[in-house]
PDB file of C-alpha atoms in Angstrom:
ATOM      1  CA  MET A  26     129.740  69.038 112.291  1.00  0.00           C
ATOM      2  CA  ARG A  27     130.480  71.111 109.204  1.00  0.00           C
ATOM      3  CA  HIS A  28     127.994  73.879 108.376  1.00  0.00           C
ATOM      4  CA  ARG A  29     127.716  74.548 104.658  1.00  0.00           C
ATOM      5  CA  ALA A  30     125.433  76.931 102.850  1.00  0.00           C
ATOM      6  CA  ALA A  31     123.274  76.038  99.886  1.00  0.00           C
ATOM      7  CA  TRP A  32     123.288  77.248  96.322  1.00  0.00           C
ATOM      8  CA  HIS A  33     120.215  79.348  95.538  1.00  0.00           C
ATOM      9  CA  PHE A  34     118.677  80.327  92.214  1.00  0.00           C
ATOM     10  CA  ARG A  35     117.949  84.046  91.890  1.00  0.00           C
ATOM     11  CA  SER A  36     116.607  86.311  89.175  1.00  0.00           C
ATOM     12  CA  ALA A  37     118.945  88.380  87.000  1.00  0.00           C
ATOM     13  CA  CYS A  38     119.671  91.494  89.059  1.00  0.00           C
ATOM     14  CA  HIS A  39     122.293  92.867  91.452  1.00  0.00           C
ATOM     15  CA  GLN A  40     121.437  92.103  95.090  1.00  0.00           C
ATOM     16  CA  ARG A  41     122.752  92.341  98.627  1.00  0.00           C
ATOM     17  CA  ASN A  42     121.161  89.527 100.625  1.00  0.00           C
ATOM     18  CA  PRO A  43     121.813  89.302 104.383  1.00  0.00           C
ATOM     19  CA  SER A  44     120.330  86.267 106.112  1.00  0.00           C
ATOM     20  CA  ILE A  45     119.764  85.763 109.849  1.00  0.00           C
ATOM     21  CA  PRO A  46     119.436  82.064 110.679  1.00  0.00           C
ATOM     22  CA  LEU A  47     119.262  80.319 114.040  1.00  0.00           C
ATOM     23  CA  THR A  48     120.921  76.891 114.128  1.00  0.00           C
ATOM     24  CA  VAL A  49     120.363  74.231 116.796  1.00  0.00           C
ATOM     25  CA  ASP A  50     122.710  71.221 116.964  1.00  0.00           C
ATOM     26  CA  VAL A  51     120.358  68.379 117.918  1.00  0.00           C
ATOM     27  CA  THR A  52     123.155  65.792 117.787  1.00  0.00           C
ATOM     28  CA  GLU A  53     126.741  65.795 116.518  1.00  0.00           C
ATOM     29  CA  ASN A  54     125.459  64.835 113.064  1.00  0.00           C
ATOM     30  CA  VAL A  55     122.088  66.630 112.813  1.00  0.00           C
ATOM     31  CA  SER A  56     121.280  70.357 112.898  1.00  0.00           C
ATOM     32  CA  LEU A  57     117.968  72.175 112.650  1.00  0.00           C
ATOM     33  CA  TYR A  58     117.773  75.779 111.492  1.00  0.00           C
ATOM     34  CA  ALA A  59     115.274  78.552 110.808  1.00  0.00           C
ATOM     35  CA  GLY A  60     115.513  82.222 109.993  1.00  0.00           C
ATOM     36  CA  VAL A  61     114.615  85.166 107.801  1.00  0.00           C
ATOM     37  CA  SER A  62     116.275  86.721 104.761  1.00  0.00           C
ATOM     38  CA  GLY A  63     116.144  90.200 103.288  1.00  0.00           C
ATOM     39  CA  SER A  64     117.526  92.011 100.289  1.00  0.00           C
ATOM     40  CA  SER A  65     118.381  95.355  98.762  1.00  0.00           C
ATOM     41  CA  THR A  66     118.340  95.459  94.955  1.00  0.00           C
ATOM     42  CA  ASN A  67     120.261  97.696  92.551  1.00  0.00           C
ATOM     43  CA  PHE A  68     118.390  98.691  89.388  1.00  0.00           C
ATOM     44  CA  GLY A  69     121.127 100.538  87.491  1.00  0.00           C
ATOM     45  CA  SER A  70     121.449 104.292  88.039  1.00  0.00           C
ATOM     46  CA  ALA A  71     118.641 104.346  90.633  1.00  0.00           C
ATOM     47  CA  GLY A  72     120.968 102.831  93.262  1.00  0.00           C
ATOM     48  CA  PHE A  73     120.055 100.256  95.901  1.00  0.00           C
ATOM     49  CA  SER A  74     116.509 100.062  97.209  1.00  0.00           C
ATOM     50  CA  SER A  75     115.675 100.076 100.926  1.00  0.00           C
ATOM     51  CA  PHE A  76     116.260  96.825 102.806  1.00  0.00           C
ATOM     52  CA  GLN A  77     113.199  94.553 103.102  1.00  0.00           C
ATOM     53  CA  ILE A  78     112.505  91.166 104.695  1.00  0.00           C
ATOM     54  CA  THR A  79     111.752  88.869 101.749  1.00  0.00           C
ATOM     55  CA  SER A  80     111.321  85.334 103.162  1.00  0.00           C
ATOM     56  CA  TRP A  81     111.515  82.960 106.111  1.00  0.00           C
ATOM     57  CA  ASN A  82     112.922  79.436 106.045  1.00  0.00           C
ATOM     58  CA  ILE A  83     113.184  76.255 108.074  1.00  0.00           C
ATOM     59  CA  GLY A  84     115.219  73.117 107.463  1.00  0.00           C
ATOM     60  CA  PHE A  85     117.731  70.553 108.621  1.00  0.00           C
ATOM     61  CA  GLN A  86     121.213  69.306 107.770  1.00  0.00           C
ATOM     62  CA  ALA A  87     122.384  65.775 108.527  1.00  0.00           C
ATOM     63  CA  ASP A  88     125.610  63.870 107.956  1.00  0.00           C
ATOM     64  CA  LEU A  89     124.419  60.546 106.526  1.00  0.00           C
ATOM     65  CA  TYR A  90     127.975  59.193 106.610  1.00  0.00           C
ATOM     66  CA  GLN A  91     131.234  60.565 108.039  1.00  0.00           C
ATOM     67  CA  GLN A  92     134.623  59.965 106.470  1.00  0.00           C
ATOM     68  CA  ASN A  93     136.575  59.946 109.765  1.00  0.00           C
ATOM     69  CA  GLY A  94     139.876  59.261 108.012  1.00  0.00           C
ATOM     70  CA  GLY A  95     138.461  56.583 105.724  1.00  0.00           C
ATOM     71  CA  THR A  96     138.406  56.370 101.952  1.00  0.00           C
ATOM     72  CA  PHE A  97     134.705  57.169 101.421  1.00  0.00           C
ATOM     73  CA  PRO A  98     133.738  60.872 101.667  1.00  0.00           C
ATOM     74  CA  THR A  99     131.354  62.424 104.155  1.00  0.00           C
ATOM     75  CA  VAL A 100     127.806  62.486 102.753  1.00  0.00           C
ATOM     76  CA  THR A 101     125.564  65.367 103.842  1.00  0.00           C
ATOM     77  CA  LEU A 102     121.880  65.967 103.130  1.00  0.00           C
ATOM     78  CA  GLN A 103     120.435  69.461 103.536  1.00  0.00           C
ATOM     79  CA  SER A 104     116.738  70.191 103.068  1.00  0.00           C
ATOM     80  CA  THR A 105     115.117  73.650 103.318  1.00  0.00           C
ATOM     81  CA  ILE A 106     111.599  75.034 102.935  1.00  0.00           C
ATOM     82  CA  THR A 107     111.475  78.762 102.123  1.00  0.00           C
ATOM     83  CA  GLN A 108     108.298  80.865 102.139  1.00  0.00           C
ATOM     84  CA  SER A 109     108.418  84.240 100.460  1.00  0.00           C
ATOM     85  CA  ILE A 110     106.851  87.367 101.955  1.00  0.00           C
ATOM     86  CA  PRO A 111     104.109  88.306 101.153  1.00  0.00           C
ATOM     87  CA  ASN A 112     102.249  85.007 101.295  1.00  0.00           C
ATOM     88  CA  GLY A 113      98.992  84.324  99.448  1.00  0.00           C
ATOM     89  CA  PRO A 114      98.477  84.685  95.676  1.00  0.00           C
ATOM     90  CA  LEU A 115     101.754  86.570  95.182  1.00  0.00           C
ATOM     91  CA  GLY A 116     103.889  84.312  97.377  1.00  0.00           C
ATOM     92  CA  THR A 117     106.062  81.327  96.546  1.00  0.00           C
ATOM     93  CA  THR A 118     107.123  78.270  98.522  1.00  0.00           C
ATOM     94  CA  SER A 119     110.370  76.568  97.535  1.00  0.00           C
ATOM     95  CA  PHE A 120     111.691  73.144  98.503  1.00  0.00           C
ATOM     96  CA  ASN A 121     115.466  72.919  98.235  1.00  0.00           C
ATOM     97  CA  ASN A 122     117.441  69.682  98.668  1.00  0.00           C
ATOM     98  CA  ILE A 123     121.232  69.276  98.504  1.00  0.00           C
ATOM     99  CA  LEU A 124     123.251  66.075  98.551  1.00  0.00           C
ATOM    100  CA  GLU A 125     126.963  66.819  98.996  1.00  0.00           C
ATOM    101  CA  PHE A 126     130.089  64.645  99.105  1.00  0.00           C
ATOM    102  CA  ASP A 127     133.082  66.005 101.069  1.00  0.00           C
ATOM    103  CA  TYR A 128     136.419  64.221 100.764  1.00  0.00           C
ATOM    104  CA  ALA A 129     138.896  65.567 103.356  1.00  0.00           C
ATOM    105  CA  LEU A 130     142.569  65.496 102.346  1.00  0.00           C
ATOM    106  CA  ASP A 131     143.946  65.684 105.897  1.00  0.00           C
ATOM    107  CA  SER A 132     142.973  64.406 109.344  1.00  0.00           C
ATOM    108  CA  ASP A 133     141.993  67.903 110.569  1.00  0.00           C
ATOM    109  CA  GLU A 134     139.591  68.324 107.630  1.00  0.00           C
ATOM    110  CA  THR A 135     141.045  71.750 106.817  1.00  0.00           C
ATOM    111  CA  ARG A 136     141.337  71.050 103.084  1.00  0.00           C
ATOM    112  CA  GLY A 137     139.325  68.841 100.815  1.00  0.00           C
ATOM    113  CA  LEU A 138     137.299  68.285  97.683  1.00  0.00           C
ATOM    114  CA  LEU A 139     133.555  68.720  97.183  1.00  0.00           C
ATOM    115  CA  SER A 140     130.917  67.514  94.762  1.00  0.00           C
ATOM    116  CA  GLY A 141     127.165  67.584  94.942  1.00  0.00           C
ATOM    117  CA  PHE A 142     123.709  68.054  93.521  1.00  0.00           C
ATOM    118  CA  GLN A 143     120.974  70.548  94.335  1.00  0.00           C
ATOM    119  CA  HIS A 144     117.326  70.318  93.309  1.00  0.00           C
ATOM    120  CA  THR A 145     114.860  73.159  93.873  1.00  0.00           C
ATOM    121  CA  ARG A 146     111.093  73.044  93.323  1.00  0.00           C
ATOM    122  CA  THR A 147     109.047  76.228  93.650  1.00  0.00           C
ATOM    123  CA  ASP A 148     105.262  76.409  94.051  1.00  0.00           C
ATOM    124  CA  VAL A 149     103.567  79.686  93.114  1.00  0.00           C
ATOM    125  CA  GLY A 150     100.597  80.819  95.199  1.00  0.00           C
ATOM    126  CA  ASN A 151      98.688  82.000  92.142  1.00  0.00           C
ATOM    127  CA  ALA A 152      97.541  79.266  89.747  1.00  0.00           C
ATOM    128  CA  LEU A 153      98.312  81.611  86.822  1.00  0.00           C
ATOM    129  CA  GLY A 154     102.042  81.300  87.494  1.00  0.00           C
ATOM    130  CA  ARG A 155     104.387  78.336  87.280  1.00  0.00           C
ATOM    131  CA  ILE A 156     108.089  77.931  88.060  1.00  0.00           C
ATOM    132  CA  ASN A 157     109.625  74.659  86.929  1.00  0.00           C
ATOM    133  CA  PRO A 158     112.395  72.831  88.839  1.00  0.00           C
ATOM    134  CA  ASN A 159     116.004  73.992  88.920  1.00  0.00           C
ATOM    135  CA  THR A 160     118.922  71.524  89.222  1.00  0.00           C
ATOM    136  CA  ILE A 161     122.616  72.207  89.863  1.00  0.00           C
ATOM    137  CA  ALA A 162     125.549  69.783  89.714  1.00  0.00           C
ATOM    138  CA  TYR A 163     128.882  71.089  91.034  1.00  0.00           C
ATOM    139  CA  VAL A 164     132.456  70.310  92.076  1.00  0.00           C
ATOM    140  CA  GLY A 165     134.827  72.318  94.231  1.00  0.00           C
ATOM    141  CA  GLY A 166     137.201  72.412  97.147  1.00  0.00           C
ATOM    142  CA  TYR A 167     138.053  74.226 100.372  1.00  0.00           C
ATOM    143  CA  TYR A 168     141.030  75.315 102.475  1.00  0.00           C
ATOM    144  CA  GLN A 169     140.996  76.482 106.107  1.00  0.00           C
ATOM    145  CA  TRP A 170     143.941  78.426 107.531  1.00  0.00           C
ATOM    146  CA  PRO A 171     145.206  78.000 111.130  1.00  0.00           C
ATOM    147  CA  ASN A 172     143.503  81.297 112.089  1.00  0.00           C
ATOM    148  CA  ASN A 173     140.110  79.671 111.199  1.00  0.00           C
ATOM    149  CA  TRP A 174     139.448  81.653 108.028  1.00  0.00           C
ATOM    150  CA  LYS A 175     138.063  79.268 105.401  1.00  0.00           C
ATOM    151  CA  PHE A 176     137.805  79.635 101.626  1.00  0.00           C
ATOM    152  CA  THR A 177     135.495  77.428  99.559  1.00  0.00           C
ATOM    153  CA  GLY A 178     135.081  77.473  95.797  1.00  0.00           C
ATOM    154  CA  ARG A 179     132.473  75.692  93.675  1.00  0.00           C
ATOM    155  CA  VAL A 180     131.835  75.610  89.935  1.00  0.00           C
ATOM    156  CA  GLY A 181     128.849  73.890  88.418  1.00  0.00           C
ATOM    157  CA  VAL A 182     126.191  73.638  85.760  1.00  0.00           C
ATOM    158  CA  GLN A 183     122.670  74.913  86.379  1.00  0.00           C
ATOM    159  CA  SER A 184     119.701  73.504  84.468  1.00  0.00           C
ATOM    160  CA  PHE A 185     116.507  75.531  84.803  1.00  0.00           C
ATOM    161  CA  GLU A 186     113.338  74.135  83.210  1.00  0.00           C
ATOM    162  CA  GLY A 187     111.693  77.511  82.635  1.00  0.00           C
ATOM    163  CA  ALA A 188     108.800  79.483  84.114  1.00  0.00           C
ATOM    164  CA  GLN A 189     105.464  80.988  83.137  1.00  0.00           C
ATOM    165  CA  LEU A 190     104.233  84.064  85.020  1.00  0.00           C
ATOM    166  CA  LEU A 191     100.652  85.026  84.265  1.00  0.00           C
ATOM    167  CA  THR A 192      99.965  84.798  80.510  1.00  0.00           C
ATOM    168  CA  LEU A 193     102.420  87.442  79.360  1.00  0.00           C
ATOM    169  CA  THR A 194     105.870  86.601  80.723  1.00  0.00           C
ATOM    170  CA  SER A 195     107.749  83.364  80.158  1.00  0.00           C
ATOM    171  CA  ILE A 196     111.313  82.351  80.980  1.00  0.00           C
ATOM    172  CA  GLN A 197     112.730  79.817  78.596  1.00  0.00           C
ATOM    173  CA  PRO A 198     114.629  76.747  79.869  1.00  0.00           C
ATOM    174  CA  PHE A 199     118.411  77.046  79.922  1.00  0.00           C
ATOM    175  CA  THR A 200     121.543  75.187  80.977  1.00  0.00           C
ATOM    176  CA  GLN A 201     124.380  77.500  82.009  1.00  0.00           C
ATOM    177  CA  PRO A 202     127.462  77.603  84.299  1.00  0.00           C
ATOM    178  CA  ILE A 203     127.416  78.897  87.854  1.00  0.00           C
ATOM    179  CA  VAL A 204     130.322  79.894  90.147  1.00  0.00           C
ATOM    180  CA  ARG A 205     130.261  80.372  93.912  1.00  0.00           C
ATOM    181  CA  LEU A 206     133.044  81.631  96.231  1.00  0.00           C
ATOM    182  CA  ASP A 207     132.745  81.596 100.052  1.00  0.00           C
ATOM    183  CA  LEU A 208     134.950  83.263 102.658  1.00  0.00           C
ATOM    184  CA  ASP A 209     133.998  82.265 106.224  1.00  0.00           C
ATOM    185  CA  ARG A 210     135.269  82.938 109.714  1.00  0.00           C
ATOM    186  CA  MET A 211     134.960  79.691 111.713  1.00  0.00           C
ATOM    187  CA  ASP A 212     135.284  78.901 115.414  1.00  0.00           C
ATOM    188  CA  ASP A 213     137.294  76.029 116.901  1.00  0.00           C
ATOM    189  CA  ASN A 214     134.272  73.697 116.530  1.00  0.00           C
ATOM    190  CA  ASP A 215     133.985  74.506 112.800  1.00  0.00           C
ATOM    191  CA  ASN A 216     130.836  76.600 113.230  1.00  0.00           C
ATOM    192  CA  ARG A 217     130.515  79.656 110.993  1.00  0.00           C
ATOM    193  CA  LEU A 218     130.776  82.969 112.856  1.00  0.00           C
ATOM    194  CA  PHE A 219     130.590  85.196 109.780  1.00  0.00           C
ATOM    195  CA  GLY A 220     130.493  84.583 106.062  1.00  0.00           C
ATOM    196  CA  ILE A 221     130.510  86.347 102.702  1.00  0.00           C
ATOM    197  CA  THR A 222     129.442  84.640  99.471  1.00  0.00           C
ATOM    198  CA  ALA A 223     130.014  85.889  95.920  1.00  0.00           C
ATOM    199  CA  GLU A 224     128.044  84.117  93.202  1.00  0.00           C
ATOM    200  CA  ILE A 225     127.973  84.482  89.421  1.00  0.00           C
ATOM    201  CA  MET A 226     125.056  82.893  87.561  1.00  0.00           C
ATOM    202  CA  TRP A 227     124.304  82.853  83.850  1.00  0.00           C
ATOM    203  CA  VAL A 228     120.473  83.061  83.693  1.00  0.00           C
ATOM    204  CA  PRO A 229     121.233  83.076  80.747  1.00  0.00           C
ATOM    205  CA  LYS A 230     123.016  86.467  80.979  1.00  0.00           C
ATOM    206  CA  PRO A 231     125.502  86.918  83.855  1.00  0.00           C
ATOM    207  CA  ALA A 232     123.949  87.915  87.196  1.00  0.00           C
ATOM    208  CA  TYR A 233     125.957  88.724  90.337  1.00  0.00           C
ATOM    209  CA  GLN A 234     124.954  88.173  93.940  1.00  0.00           C
ATOM    210  CA  LEU A 235     126.681  89.070  97.213  1.00  0.00           C
ATOM    211  CA  THR A 236     125.355  87.421 100.394  1.00  0.00           C
ATOM    212  CA  VAL A 237     126.360  88.173 104.003  1.00  0.00           C
ATOM    213  CA  ARG A 238     125.568  85.524 106.644  1.00  0.00           C
ATOM    214  CA  THR A 239     125.508  86.161 110.403  1.00  0.00           C
ATOM    215  CA  PRO A 240     124.230  82.952 112.036  1.00  0.00           C
ATOM    216  CA  LEU A 241     123.101  82.520 115.643  1.00  0.00           C
ATOM    217  CA  TYR A 242     123.640  79.159 117.362  1.00  0.00           C
ATOM    218  CA  ALA A 243     121.903  77.369 120.213  1.00  0.00           C
ATOM    219  CA  VAL A 244     123.865  74.327 121.400  1.00  0.00           C
ATOM    220  CA  ARG A 245     122.391  71.648 123.674  1.00  0.00           C
ATOM    221  CA  ASN A 246     124.959  70.330 126.194  1.00  0.00           C
TER     222      ASN A 246
END
């Protein structure tokens, strides 16, 4: 089963965001995962802040249809619930759903084309704040070398419906491009051993994000 990471909407700042997920392959086509994420943020000349745990998440990924050499692409659904830390009035809960189509160009599925949609809804713990849904449509492709290094590129359009925080701060709706580049080290079963993601988002000004992923796997035999 292919393991693919989601797009995520972030605020306009420079961040380093390691995530530590645990993935369990329930069947060949279905995986469950959970984990925590943390970040260190750069605010200009002040440098990067100390690393802090910022959220936990739980979700699943399922192949609804597999190409297996056919003409119709693999269809994958990924759904994640993320709870920010702290919880309570200052916390947020986000519901992220991705539907992706993967058309492999060879029998080994080492190169192919991608397209998909992501929808994110965020609930704010305090009734004085509101974050409206965010939707991304994207296309891309991937190539995996014989040494199991894999590069994936996606370009898309992000439509954010705006936000209202308290009564003083509002973020206006916008529709802007988004670019994501992934470099992953895979094993022979196409599980990610290590990954680095670079993302550029216009929100509406350009924002840059670098994410390091170090997953842990539990496989049922």
